[in-house]
Amino acid sequence: MGNVKRRMGDRQTVMLASIWITVIWLAADMYLPALPTLVAEFNTTEAVINSTMMANTLSLAFGSLLGGPLTDKVGRRAPLLIAAVLVIVANAACACATSPDQLIALRIFAGSAGGLIISTVMAVLRDRFNADKLASAVTVSQSFAVLGPLVAPFLGSLLLTFASWRGIYILLAILSAACFLWTLALEETLPLDQRADISIVGSLGLVFDIARDRSFMLVLGALCMAPLTFGTYLLTCSYVYLQFFSLDYIGYSICYFIAILIELAAPFIYERLSRKVSPLAIMITIGGLLALAGGLVIAVGTTSPVAFLFGCAFFIIASGMGRAFAYVVLMGSCKRNAGAASALITFSLNLFAGFGAPIASIPLWPNHVIGTGAPSLFAGIMLLAITFILVGPVGSKILDKMPKAHGESS
């Protein structure tokens, strides 16, 4: 990285990025077990409380889109530290919210800063590592990216056994502050001579430059199907386990712990497959897992919590594989402006995850179990359809132009 002095080692850099990603997703989803409680405490509807999740997810997506390219202009470290302070303040303020409107506004604030953090730490990894090492770094960070949403309700449900939902946000503020102190040791990873030579406002146009790449957007569009399903699951799971199956918080936590164990394998499954098969084969695998999960949840998911979890396990794996694929292959294909590439990827994945909330709330579904399975089946079919376009006349050899996970050094 030129003459940039390193104060933090490679492993510490990967762990800092991974922990930040985890904390941001904890902030997004740790309060999910408290959704039914919030409905009663604020004397409002399920749809209003559900919107707090959608607001956070969508603002996280837009925060990454606006902040990522900015770091290509001004560097990574300063925006990361500023966003960290904003996250601390937002989480502390959420603990004091007295109405759904306040909670929605504060979660938009927290999500925007969190999106900037995620896109920035992923750009830091792209700055720091060549293609071979980037694959391993992203595999670790993305295992945390999916681990965060899964472990969040697990931790939240445990915390709710002896504290209120406000205690969740106090804990999140403390965790964010700890990450901020750790970030102070991170050096700038983008040298002056590698920064975008444009104005700060003009730096936002870097995202549109990348978006004009047809191959990039087709692959990204297909991969966005996985977080769509995962976002639906994150919203519905508390209602399914706690209300549909009448589990207590301990039973809910056990189901989540099992899901965590399954999820931890997903990015590593991707890394192992990427050494042996083509990107096309991996995309087909992800689409097949989504479709299989949807079919299983619809067919047997209402019979028991175990059957529901078994079906969901397949799209949990697909989501973890899809995120790792997107960052390794797509971000790795951009030699410069990694912040803009990371921003577009993070924005797209989280935007579609945000769509999961309104999809799950559609009155069309007879229950939350079917509302989880049907979007997964649809997402799998759509991903496979887009993949077939990639190998047809329109997208001939597009994936062959993409770098493999373990390819040449950049």
mmCIF file of C-alpha atoms in Angstrom:
data_model
loop_
_atom_site.group_PDB
_atom_site.id
_atom_site.type_symbol
_atom_site.label_atom_id
_atom_site.label_comp_id
_atom_site.label_asym_id
_atom_site.label_seq_id
_atom_site.Cartn_x
_atom_site.Cartn_y
_atom_site.Cartn_z
ATOM 1 C CA MET A 1 0.000 0.000 0.000
ATOM 2 C CA GLY A 2 2.730 2.440 -0.952
ATOM 3 C CA ASN A 3 4.117 4.433 1.939
ATOM 4 C CA VAL A 4 1.124 3.979 4.230
ATOM 5 C CA LYS A 5 2.457 3.080 7.661
ATOM 6 C CA ARG A 6 0.740 0.117 9.313
ATOM 7 C CA ARG A 7 -0.039 0.155 13.007
ATOM 8 C CA MET A 8 -2.575 -2.694 12.839
ATOM 9 C CA GLY A 9 -1.729 -6.170 11.537
ATOM 10 C CA ASP A 10 -3.654 -8.026 8.836
ATOM 11 C CA ARG A 11 -5.479 -10.313 11.252
ATOM 12 C CA GLN A 12 -6.427 -7.430 13.509
ATOM 13 C CA THR A 13 -7.733 -5.491 10.503
ATOM 14 C CA VAL A 14 -9.931 -8.413 9.437
ATOM 15 C CA MET A 15 -11.228 -8.848 12.973
ATOM 16 C CA LEU A 16 -11.947 -5.127 13.360
ATOM 17 C CA ALA A 17 -13.954 -5.155 10.126
ATOM 18 C CA SER A 18 -15.763 -8.335 11.183
ATOM 19 C CA ILE A 19 -16.629 -7.065 14.677
ATOM 20 C CA TRP A 20 -17.895 -3.748 13.305
ATOM 21 C CA ILE A 21 -20.135 -5.609 10.851
ATOM 22 C CA THR A 22 -21.440 -7.755 13.682
ATOM 23 C CA VAL A 23 -22.177 -4.770 15.921
ATOM 24 C CA ILE A 24 -24.035 -2.952 13.129
ATOM 25 C CA TRP A 25 -26.210 -5.982 12.503
ATOM 26 C CA LEU A 26 -26.737 -6.477 16.209
ATOM 27 C CA ALA A 27 -28.025 -2.907 16.307
ATOM 28 C CA ALA A 28 -30.364 -3.690 13.424
ATOM 29 C CA ASP A 29 -31.850 -6.924 14.727
ATOM 30 C CA MET A 30 -31.175 -7.467 18.418
ATOM 31 C CA TYR A 31 -34.548 -6.027 19.412
ATOM 32 C CA LEU A 32 -36.549 -8.416 17.179
ATOM 33 C CA PRO A 33 -37.701 -10.652 20.069
ATOM 34 C CA ALA A 34 -39.175 -7.519 21.656
ATOM 35 C CA LEU A 35 -41.423 -6.694 18.677
ATOM 36 C CA PRO A 36 -44.578 -8.096 20.302
ATOM 37 C CA THR A 37 -43.691 -6.215 23.518
ATOM 38 C CA LEU A 38 -43.198 -2.953 21.623
ATOM 39 C CA VAL A 39 -46.620 -3.329 19.996
ATOM 40 C CA ALA A 40 -48.219 -3.540 23.441
ATOM 41 C CA GLU A 41 -46.063 -0.898 25.169
ATOM 42 C CA PHE A 42 -46.618 1.749 22.495
ATOM 43 C CA ASN A 43 -50.259 0.681 21.983
ATOM 44 C CA THR A 44 -49.817 0.512 18.222
ATOM 45 C CA THR A 45 -50.038 -2.010 15.399
ATOM 46 C CA GLU A 46 -47.698 -4.752 14.276
ATOM 47 C CA ALA A 47 -47.223 -2.980 10.939
ATOM 48 C CA VAL A 48 -46.025 0.236 12.638
ATOM 49 C CA ILE A 49 -43.469 -1.589 14.787
ATOM 50 C CA ASN A 50 -42.337 -3.666 11.805
ATOM 51 C CA SER A 51 -41.592 -0.405 9.999
ATOM 52 C CA THR A 52 -38.841 0.337 12.543
ATOM 53 C CA MET A 53 -36.928 -2.610 11.137
ATOM 54 C CA MET A 54 -37.555 -1.640 7.523
ATOM 55 C CA ALA A 55 -36.508 1.954 8.237
ATOM 56 C CA ASN A 56 -33.210 0.813 9.715
ATOM 57 C CA THR A 57 -32.442 -1.646 6.926
ATOM 58 C CA LEU A 58 -33.229 0.797 4.115
ATOM 59 C CA SER A 59 -31.323 3.650 5.753
ATOM 60 C CA LEU A 60 -28.385 1.307 6.214
ATOM 61 C CA ALA A 61 -28.497 0.628 2.485
ATOM 62 C CA PHE A 62 -28.669 4.314 1.517
ATOM 63 C CA GLY A 63 -26.005 5.244 4.078
ATOM 64 C CA SER A 64 -23.583 2.837 2.461
ATOM 65 C CA LEU A 65 -24.441 4.121 -1.019
ATOM 66 C CA LEU A 66 -23.727 7.751 -0.154
ATOM 67 C CA GLY A 67 -20.793 7.188 2.180
ATOM 68 C CA GLY A 68 -18.835 4.535 0.294
ATOM 69 C CA PRO A 69 -17.766 6.654 -2.696
ATOM 70 C CA LEU A 70 -17.009 9.543 -0.343
ATOM 71 C CA THR A 71 -14.246 7.438 1.198
ATOM 72 C CA ASP A 72 -12.670 7.035 -2.256
ATOM 73 C CA LYS A 73 -12.171 10.801 -2.180
ATOM 74 C CA VAL A 74 -11.263 11.604 1.439
ATOM 75 C CA GLY A 75 -9.903 8.275 2.683
ATOM 76 C CA ARG A 76 -11.295 5.572 4.943
ATOM 77 C CA ARG A 77 -10.253 6.408 8.497
ATOM 78 C CA ALA A 78 -11.916 9.773 9.181
ATOM 79 C CA PRO A 79 -15.384 8.828 7.815
ATOM 80 C CA LEU A 80 -15.204 5.562 9.753
ATOM 81 C CA LEU A 81 -14.508 7.331 13.054
ATOM 82 C CA ILE A 82 -17.230 9.938 12.475
ATOM 83 C CA ALA A 83 -19.787 7.254 11.626
ATOM 84 C CA ALA A 84 -18.785 5.330 14.747
ATOM 85 C CA VAL A 85 -19.589 8.326 16.960
ATOM 86 C CA LEU A 86 -22.967 8.721 15.257
ATOM 87 C CA VAL A 87 -23.815 5.060 15.876
ATOM 88 C CA ILE A 88 -22.965 5.413 19.578
ATOM 89 C CA VAL A 89 -25.209 8.470 19.926
ATOM 90 C CA ALA A 90 -28.077 6.900 17.966
ATOM 91 C CA ASN A 91 -28.119 3.693 20.015
ATOM 92 C CA ALA A 92 -28.046 5.608 23.290
ATOM 93 C CA ALA A 93 -30.938 7.783 22.083
ATOM 94 C CA CYS A 94 -32.988 4.718 21.030
ATOM 95 C CA ALA A 95 -32.912 3.570 24.648
ATOM 96 C CA CYS A 96 -34.758 6.785 25.530
ATOM 97 C CA ALA A 97 -37.411 6.673 22.780
ATOM 98 C CA THR A 98 -40.957 7.322 23.996
ATOM 99 C CA SER A 99 -42.924 6.677 20.794
ATOM 100 C CA PRO A 100 -42.765 4.607 17.594
ATOM 101 C CA ASP A 101 -42.073 7.781 15.585
ATOM 102 C CA GLN A 102 -39.031 8.590 17.689
ATOM 103 C CA LEU A 103 -37.762 5.031 17.425
ATOM 104 C CA ILE A 104 -38.187 5.034 13.638
ATOM 105 C CA ALA A 105 -36.331 8.349 13.277
ATOM 106 C CA LEU A 106 -33.465 7.248 15.512
ATOM 107 C CA ARG A 107 -33.127 3.916 13.740
ATOM 108 C CA ILE A 108 -32.900 5.732 10.410
ATOM 109 C CA PHE A 109 -30.087 7.791 11.925
ATOM 110 C CA ALA A 110 -28.320 4.688 13.240
ATOM 111 C CA GLY A 111 -28.822 2.777 10.004
ATOM 112 C CA SER A 112 -27.335 5.535 7.857
ATOM 113 C CA ALA A 113 -24.171 5.677 9.952
ATOM 114 C CA GLY A 114 -24.033 1.895 10.125
ATOM 115 C CA GLY A 115 -24.218 1.611 6.344
ATOM 116 C CA LEU A 116 -21.220 3.918 6.006
ATOM 117 C CA ILE A 117 -19.283 1.765 8.469
ATOM 118 C CA ILE A 118 -20.004 -1.488 6.618
ATOM 119 C CA SER A 119 -19.082 -0.167 3.164
ATOM 120 C CA THR A 120 -15.949 1.485 4.570
ATOM 121 C CA VAL A 121 -14.578 -1.545 6.408
ATOM 122 C CA MET A 122 -15.140 -3.697 3.305
ATOM 123 C CA ALA A 123 -13.233 -1.112 1.242
ATOM 124 C CA VAL A 124 -10.450 -1.243 3.850
ATOM 125 C CA LEU A 125 -10.142 -4.982 3.229
ATOM 126 C CA ARG A 126 -9.986 -4.387 -0.537
ATOM 127 C CA ASP A 127 -7.249 -1.782 0.026
ATOM 128 C CA ARG A 128 -5.275 -4.056 2.292
ATOM 129 C CA PHE A 129 -5.309 -7.431 0.522
ATOM 130 C CA ASN A 130 -4.598 -8.871 -2.922
ATOM 131 C CA ALA A 131 -7.047 -11.243 -4.631
ATOM 132 C CA ASP A 132 -5.960 -14.423 -2.847
ATOM 133 C CA LYS A 133 -5.925 -12.907 0.644
ATOM 134 C CA LEU A 134 -9.057 -10.871 -0.055
ATOM 135 C CA ALA A 135 -11.074 -14.061 -0.493
ATOM 136 C CA SER A 136 -10.083 -15.323 2.950
ATOM 137 C CA ALA A 137 -10.622 -11.911 4.564
ATOM 138 C CA VAL A 138 -14.081 -11.545 3.039
ATOM 139 C CA THR A 139 -14.996 -15.111 4.000
ATOM 140 C CA VAL A 140 -14.333 -14.289 7.644
ATOM 141 C CA SER A 141 -16.029 -10.872 7.545
ATOM 142 C CA GLN A 142 -19.115 -12.189 5.783
ATOM 143 C CA SER A 143 -19.489 -15.061 8.213
ATOM 144 C CA PHE A 144 -19.885 -12.282 10.779
ATOM 145 C CA ALA A 145 -22.221 -10.381 8.415
ATOM 146 C CA VAL A 146 -24.739 -13.201 8.510
ATOM 147 C CA LEU A 147 -23.829 -14.178 12.061
ATOM 148 C CA GLY A 148 -24.855 -10.727 13.286
ATOM 149 C CA PRO A 149 -28.510 -10.914 12.203
ATOM 150 C CA LEU A 150 -28.767 -14.478 13.483
ATOM 151 C CA VAL A 151 -27.097 -14.041 16.854
ATOM 152 C CA ALA A 152 -28.850 -10.701 17.473
ATOM 153 C CA PRO A 153 -32.311 -12.104 18.322
ATOM 154 C CA PHE A 154 -30.623 -14.892 20.288
ATOM 155 C CA LEU A 155 -28.795 -12.367 22.474
ATOM 156 C CA GLY A 156 -31.827 -10.094 22.554
ATOM 157 C CA SER A 157 -34.084 -12.853 23.835
ATOM 158 C CA LEU A 158 -31.581 -13.716 26.575
ATOM 159 C CA LEU A 159 -31.285 -10.075 27.592
ATOM 160 C CA LEU A 160 -35.073 -9.751 27.723
ATOM 161 C CA THR A 161 -35.224 -12.410 30.419
ATOM 162 C CA PHE A 162 -33.805 -9.883 32.919
ATOM 163 C CA ALA A 163 -34.030 -6.457 31.229
ATOM 164 C CA SER A 164 -36.365 -4.422 29.046
ATOM 165 C CA TRP A 165 -35.905 -3.673 25.367
ATOM 166 C CA ARG A 166 -34.240 -0.383 26.360
ATOM 167 C CA GLY A 167 -31.407 -2.367 27.913
ATOM 168 C CA ILE A 168 -30.692 -3.773 24.454
ATOM 169 C CA TYR A 169 -29.854 -0.325 23.103
ATOM 170 C CA ILE A 170 -27.742 0.555 26.134
ATOM 171 C CA LEU A 171 -25.658 -2.556 25.487
ATOM 172 C CA LEU A 172 -25.376 -1.643 21.787
ATOM 173 C CA ALA A 173 -24.092 1.837 22.670
ATOM 174 C CA ILE A 174 -21.422 0.273 24.897
ATOM 175 C CA LEU A 175 -20.356 -2.194 22.191
ATOM 176 C CA SER A 176 -20.179 0.609 19.616
ATOM 177 C CA ALA A 177 -18.006 2.684 21.943
ATOM 178 C CA ALA A 178 -15.623 -0.247 22.381
ATOM 179 C CA CYS A 179 -15.330 -0.609 18.603
ATOM 180 C CA PHE A 180 -14.672 3.117 18.275
ATOM 181 C CA LEU A 181 -11.729 2.874 20.668
ATOM 182 C CA TRP A 182 -10.341 -0.072 18.692
ATOM 183 C CA THR A 183 -10.760 1.841 15.418
ATOM 184 C CA LEU A 184 -8.498 4.593 16.697
ATOM 185 C CA ALA A 185 -5.585 2.192 16.112
ATOM 186 C CA LEU A 186 -6.457 1.727 12.425
ATOM 187 C CA GLU A 187 -4.196 3.566 9.996
ATOM 188 C CA GLU A 188 -5.398 5.125 6.749
ATOM 189 C CA THR A 189 -5.422 2.392 4.069
ATOM 190 C CA LEU A 190 -5.984 4.559 0.989
ATOM 191 C CA PRO A 191 -2.888 6.627 0.061
ATOM 192 C CA LEU A 192 -3.348 10.114 -1.349
ATOM 193 C CA ASP A 193 -2.122 9.071 -4.792
ATOM 194 C CA GLN A 194 -4.842 6.412 -5.041
ATOM 195 C CA ARG A 195 -7.787 8.615 -4.091
ATOM 196 C CA ALA A 196 -10.369 9.801 -6.610
ATOM 197 C CA ASP A 197 -9.222 13.083 -8.157
ATOM 198 C CA ILE A 198 -12.662 14.691 -8.157
ATOM 199 C CA SER A 199 -14.765 16.854 -5.884
ATOM 200 C CA ILE A 200 -16.569 15.408 -2.873
ATOM 201 C CA VAL A 201 -19.908 15.854 -4.628
ATOM 202 C CA GLY A 202 -18.479 14.349 -7.798
ATOM 203 C CA SER A 203 -17.306 11.296 -5.866
ATOM 204 C CA LEU A 204 -20.941 10.190 -5.623
ATOM 205 C CA GLY A 205 -20.878 9.712 -9.387
ATOM 206 C CA LEU A 206 -18.368 6.883 -8.975
ATOM 207 C CA VAL A 207 -21.241 4.600 -8.014
ATOM 208 C CA PHE A 208 -23.018 5.350 -11.291
ATOM 209 C CA ASP A 209 -19.821 4.640 -13.219
ATOM 210 C CA ILE A 210 -19.730 1.157 -11.725
ATOM 211 C CA ALA A 211 -23.489 0.703 -12.187
ATOM 212 C CA ARG A 212 -23.043 1.153 -15.942
ATOM 213 C CA ASP A 213 -21.088 -2.113 -16.036
ATOM 214 C CA ARG A 214 -23.682 -4.576 -17.325
ATOM 215 C CA SER A 215 -21.858 -7.674 -16.110
ATOM 216 C CA PHE A 216 -21.452 -6.238 -12.611
ATOM 217 C CA MET A 217 -25.117 -5.300 -12.281
ATOM 218 C CA LEU A 218 -26.519 -8.531 -13.707
ATOM 219 C CA VAL A 219 -24.564 -10.651 -11.253
ATOM 220 C CA LEU A 220 -25.363 -8.304 -8.365
ATOM 221 C CA GLY A 221 -29.051 -8.269 -9.275
ATOM 222 C CA ALA A 222 -29.172 -12.051 -9.158
ATOM 223 C CA LEU A 223 -27.356 -12.247 -5.815
ATOM 224 C CA CYS A 224 -29.784 -9.753 -4.251
ATOM 225 C CA MET A 225 -32.429 -12.480 -4.194
ATOM 226 C CA ALA A 226 -30.731 -14.173 -1.229
ATOM 227 C CA PRO A 227 -30.950 -11.247 1.259
ATOM 228 C CA LEU A 228 -34.557 -10.650 0.170
ATOM 229 C CA THR A 229 -35.471 -13.997 1.687
ATOM 230 C CA PHE A 230 -33.204 -13.527 4.676
ATOM 231 C CA GLY A 231 -34.801 -10.156 5.443
ATOM 232 C CA THR A 232 -38.232 -11.779 5.428
ATOM 233 C CA TYR A 233 -37.049 -14.463 7.832
ATOM 234 C CA LEU A 234 -35.555 -11.967 10.273
ATOM 235 C CA LEU A 235 -38.908 -10.246 10.615
ATOM 236 C CA THR A 236 -41.129 -13.321 10.774
ATOM 237 C CA CYS A 237 -39.050 -15.647 12.939
ATOM 238 C CA SER A 238 -39.987 -14.074 16.278
ATOM 239 C CA TYR A 239 -43.697 -14.284 15.413
ATOM 240 C CA VAL A 240 -43.296 -17.861 14.153
ATOM 241 C CA TYR A 241 -41.401 -19.189 17.160
ATOM 242 C CA LEU A 242 -43.012 -17.128 19.934
ATOM 243 C CA GLN A 243 -46.597 -16.887 18.698
ATOM 244 C CA PHE A 244 -47.305 -19.502 15.998
ATOM 245 C CA PHE A 245 -45.485 -22.311 17.855
ATOM 246 C CA SER A 246 -45.877 -20.723 21.344
ATOM 247 C CA LEU A 247 -42.240 -21.237 22.318
ATOM 248 C CA ASP A 248 -40.803 -19.373 25.304
ATOM 249 C CA TYR A 249 -37.678 -17.204 25.001
ATOM 250 C CA ILE A 250 -35.435 -20.139 25.886
ATOM 251 C CA GLY A 251 -36.928 -22.320 23.151
ATOM 252 C CA TYR A 252 -36.637 -19.414 20.744
ATOM 253 C CA SER A 253 -32.979 -18.988 21.722
ATOM 254 C CA ILE A 254 -32.247 -22.678 21.137
ATOM 255 C CA CYS A 255 -33.679 -22.489 17.628
ATOM 256 C CA TYR A 256 -31.532 -19.459 16.977
ATOM 257 C CA PHE A 257 -28.408 -21.108 18.337
ATOM 258 C CA ILE A 258 -28.875 -23.999 15.918
ATOM 259 C CA ALA A 259 -29.360 -21.535 13.069
ATOM 260 C CA ILE A 260 -26.137 -19.780 14.082
ATOM 261 C CA LEU A 261 -24.181 -23.027 13.829
ATOM 262 C CA ILE A 262 -25.599 -23.589 10.342
ATOM 263 C CA GLU A 263 -24.875 -20.029 9.275
ATOM 264 C CA LEU A 264 -21.247 -20.087 10.368
ATOM 265 C CA ALA A 265 -20.514 -22.683 7.701
ATOM 266 C CA ALA A 266 -21.984 -20.713 4.762
ATOM 267 C CA PRO A 267 -19.088 -18.396 3.774
ATOM 268 C CA PHE A 268 -16.606 -21.221 4.282
ATOM 269 C CA ILE A 269 -18.707 -23.484 2.057
ATOM 270 C CA TYR A 270 -18.500 -20.732 -0.557
ATOM 271 C CA GLU A 271 -14.732 -20.416 -0.176
ATOM 272 C CA ARG A 272 -14.255 -24.185 -0.543
ATOM 273 C CA LEU A 273 -16.541 -24.345 -3.593
ATOM 274 C CA SER A 274 -14.837 -21.353 -5.203
ATOM 275 C CA ARG A 275 -11.609 -23.345 -5.341
ATOM 276 C CA LYS A 276 -13.234 -26.125 -7.320
ATOM 277 C CA VAL A 277 -16.157 -24.841 -9.396
ATOM 278 C CA SER A 278 -17.002 -21.861 -11.591
ATOM 279 C CA PRO A 279 -18.881 -18.723 -10.478
ATOM 280 C CA LEU A 280 -21.787 -19.870 -12.644
ATOM 281 C CA ALA A 281 -22.048 -23.161 -10.762
ATOM 282 C CA ILE A 282 -21.992 -21.315 -7.436
ATOM 283 C CA MET A 283 -24.823 -19.010 -8.547
ATOM 284 C CA ILE A 284 -26.912 -22.000 -9.620
ATOM 285 C CA THR A 285 -26.243 -23.597 -6.230
ATOM 286 C CA ILE A 286 -27.396 -20.476 -4.381
ATOM 287 C CA GLY A 287 -30.576 -20.277 -6.459
ATOM 288 C CA GLY A 288 -31.291 -23.959 -5.938
ATOM 289 C CA LEU A 289 -30.885 -23.645 -2.170
ATOM 290 C CA LEU A 290 -33.310 -20.714 -2.040
ATOM 291 C CA ALA A 291 -35.952 -22.567 -4.069
ATOM 292 C CA LEU A 292 -35.487 -25.738 -2.014
ATOM 293 C CA ALA A 293 -35.835 -23.801 1.240
ATOM 294 C CA GLY A 294 -39.035 -22.118 0.082
ATOM 295 C CA GLY A 295 -40.590 -25.406 -0.990
ATOM 296 C CA LEU A 296 -39.727 -27.129 2.280
ATOM 297 C CA VAL A 297 -41.015 -24.300 4.489
ATOM 298 C CA ILE A 298 -44.316 -24.159 2.575
ATOM 299 C CA ALA A 299 -44.722 -27.945 2.571
ATOM 300 C CA VAL A 300 -43.771 -28.875 6.145
ATOM 301 C CA GLY A 301 -42.836 -25.638 7.962
ATOM 302 C CA THR A 302 -46.160 -25.380 9.807
ATOM 303 C CA THR A 303 -45.825 -28.826 11.391
ATOM 304 C CA SER A 304 -43.185 -27.995 14.005
ATOM 305 C CA PRO A 305 -40.419 -25.528 14.911
ATOM 306 C CA VAL A 306 -37.859 -28.150 13.886
ATOM 307 C CA ALA A 307 -39.389 -28.531 10.421
ATOM 308 C CA PHE A 308 -39.536 -24.762 9.991
ATOM 309 C CA LEU A 309 -35.882 -24.364 11.010
ATOM 310 C CA PHE A 310 -34.826 -27.244 8.757
ATOM 311 C CA GLY A 311 -36.349 -25.574 5.716
ATOM 312 C CA CYS A 312 -34.966 -22.137 6.613
ATOM 313 C CA ALA A 313 -31.461 -23.570 7.028
ATOM 314 C CA PHE A 314 -31.065 -23.828 3.259
ATOM 315 C CA PHE A 315 -31.677 -20.139 2.576
ATOM 316 C CA ILE A 316 -29.527 -19.170 5.557
ATOM 317 C CA ILE A 317 -26.670 -20.988 3.824
ATOM 318 C CA ALA A 318 -27.593 -19.399 0.483
ATOM 319 C CA SER A 319 -27.564 -15.919 2.018
ATOM 320 C CA GLY A 320 -24.102 -16.383 3.515
ATOM 321 C CA MET A 321 -22.732 -17.761 0.269
ATOM 322 C CA GLY A 322 -24.305 -14.961 -1.769
ATOM 323 C CA ARG A 323 -22.813 -12.174 0.336
ATOM 324 C CA ALA A 324 -19.336 -13.679 0.209
ATOM 325 C CA PHE A 325 -19.632 -14.189 -3.555
ATOM 326 C CA ALA A 326 -20.689 -10.572 -4.104
ATOM 327 C CA TYR A 327 -17.830 -9.004 -2.189
ATOM 328 C CA VAL A 328 -15.072 -11.344 -3.373
ATOM 329 C CA VAL A 329 -15.980 -11.568 -7.042
ATOM 330 C CA LEU A 330 -17.609 -8.194 -7.697
ATOM 331 C CA MET A 331 -15.558 -5.946 -5.424
ATOM 332 C CA GLY A 332 -12.446 -7.868 -6.455
ATOM 333 C CA SER A 333 -13.133 -6.989 -10.094
ATOM 334 C CA CYS A 334 -12.691 -3.252 -9.334
ATOM 335 C CA LYS A 335 -9.037 -2.249 -9.315
ATOM 336 C CA ARG A 336 -9.812 1.268 -8.060
ATOM 337 C CA ASN A 337 -12.696 2.993 -6.298
ATOM 338 C CA ALA A 338 -13.260 0.057 -3.957
ATOM 339 C CA GLY A 339 -15.349 2.325 -1.731
ATOM 340 C CA ALA A 340 -17.871 2.931 -4.509
ATOM 341 C CA ALA A 341 -17.974 -0.769 -5.408
ATOM 342 C CA SER A 342 -18.414 -1.778 -1.771
ATOM 343 C CA ALA A 343 -21.116 0.894 -1.397
ATOM 344 C CA LEU A 344 -23.103 -0.350 -4.386
ATOM 345 C CA ILE A 345 -22.873 -3.965 -3.239
ATOM 346 C CA THR A 346 -23.809 -3.143 0.361
ATOM 347 C CA PHE A 347 -26.640 -0.862 -0.764
ATOM 348 C CA SER A 348 -28.130 -3.433 -3.113
ATOM 349 C CA LEU A 349 -27.910 -6.381 -0.717
ATOM 350 C CA ASN A 350 -29.379 -4.418 2.181
ATOM 351 C CA LEU A 351 -32.035 -2.712 0.054
ATOM 352 C CA PHE A 352 -33.407 -6.088 -0.953
ATOM 353 C CA ALA A 353 -33.121 -7.308 2.638
ATOM 354 C CA GLY A 354 -35.246 -4.295 3.578
ATOM 355 C CA PHE A 355 -37.902 -5.348 1.087
ATOM 356 C CA GLY A 356 -38.298 -8.525 3.129
ATOM 357 C CA ALA A 357 -40.173 -6.671 5.877
ATOM 358 C CA PRO A 358 -43.082 -5.353 3.757
ATOM 359 C CA ILE A 359 -43.242 -8.640 1.869
ATOM 360 C CA ALA A 360 -43.620 -10.524 5.145
ATOM 361 C CA SER A 361 -46.379 -8.122 6.226
ATOM 362 C CA ILE A 362 -48.561 -8.674 3.133
ATOM 363 C CA PRO A 363 -52.039 -9.814 4.300
ATOM 364 C CA LEU A 364 -51.996 -12.350 1.462
ATOM 365 C CA TRP A 365 -50.132 -14.916 3.594
ATOM 366 C CA PRO A 366 -52.321 -17.196 5.751
ATOM 367 C CA ASN A 367 -49.595 -17.204 8.434
ATOM 368 C CA HIS A 368 -45.995 -16.107 9.009
ATOM 369 C CA VAL A 369 -44.615 -19.530 8.102
ATOM 370 C CA ILE A 370 -45.982 -19.336 4.566
ATOM 371 C CA GLY A 371 -44.944 -15.685 4.487
ATOM 372 C CA THR A 372 -41.372 -16.894 4.999
ATOM 373 C CA GLY A 373 -41.396 -19.781 2.537
ATOM 374 C CA ALA A 374 -43.150 -18.184 -0.446
ATOM 375 C CA PRO A 375 -40.617 -15.322 -0.896
ATOM 376 C CA SER A 376 -37.757 -17.835 -0.704
ATOM 377 C CA LEU A 377 -39.274 -19.960 -3.442
ATOM 378 C CA PHE A 378 -39.820 -16.871 -5.596
ATOM 379 C CA ALA A 379 -36.285 -15.596 -4.927
ATOM 380 C CA GLY A 380 -34.740 -18.910 -5.905
ATOM 381 C CA ILE A 381 -36.655 -19.032 -9.184
ATOM 382 C CA MET A 382 -35.700 -15.431 -9.973
ATOM 383 C CA LEU A 383 -32.008 -15.992 -9.211
ATOM 384 C CA LEU A 384 -31.928 -19.054 -11.445
ATOM 385 C CA ALA A 385 -33.721 -17.161 -14.223
ATOM 386 C CA ILE A 386 -31.206 -14.297 -14.104
ATOM 387 C CA THR A 387 -28.369 -16.823 -14.043
ATOM 388 C CA PHE A 388 -29.675 -18.412 -17.222
ATOM 389 C CA ILE A 389 -29.683 -14.948 -18.823
ATOM 390 C CA LEU A 390 -26.014 -14.701 -17.911
ATOM 391 C CA VAL A 391 -25.200 -17.759 -20.016
ATOM 392 C CA GLY A 392 -27.534 -16.813 -22.865
ATOM 393 C CA PRO A 393 -26.981 -14.440 -25.815
ATOM 394 C CA VAL A 394 -27.455 -11.313 -23.661
ATOM 395 C CA GLY A 395 -24.907 -12.217 -21.037
ATOM 396 C CA SER A 396 -22.596 -14.527 -22.962
ATOM 397 C CA LYS A 397 -19.415 -15.233 -21.014
ATOM 398 C CA ILE A 398 -20.091 -12.446 -18.517
ATOM 399 C CA LEU A 399 -19.194 -14.566 -15.523
ATOM 400 C CA ASP A 400 -16.037 -15.778 -17.236
ATOM 401 C CA LYS A 401 -14.813 -12.171 -17.183
ATOM 402 C CA MET A 402 -15.219 -11.983 -13.421
ATOM 403 C CA PRO A 403 -12.244 -12.820 -11.216
ATOM 404 C CA LYS A 404 -12.359 -16.114 -9.341
ATOM 405 C CA ALA A 405 -12.250 -16.056 -5.552
ATOM 406 C CA HIS A 406 -8.717 -17.434 -5.637
ATOM 407 C CA GLY A 407 -7.208 -15.841 -8.647
ATOM 408 C CA GLU A 408 -4.557 -13.409 -9.612
ATOM 409 C CA SER A 409 -3.291 -10.777 -7.313
ATOM 410 C CA SER A 410 -4.524 -7.310 -7.919
#
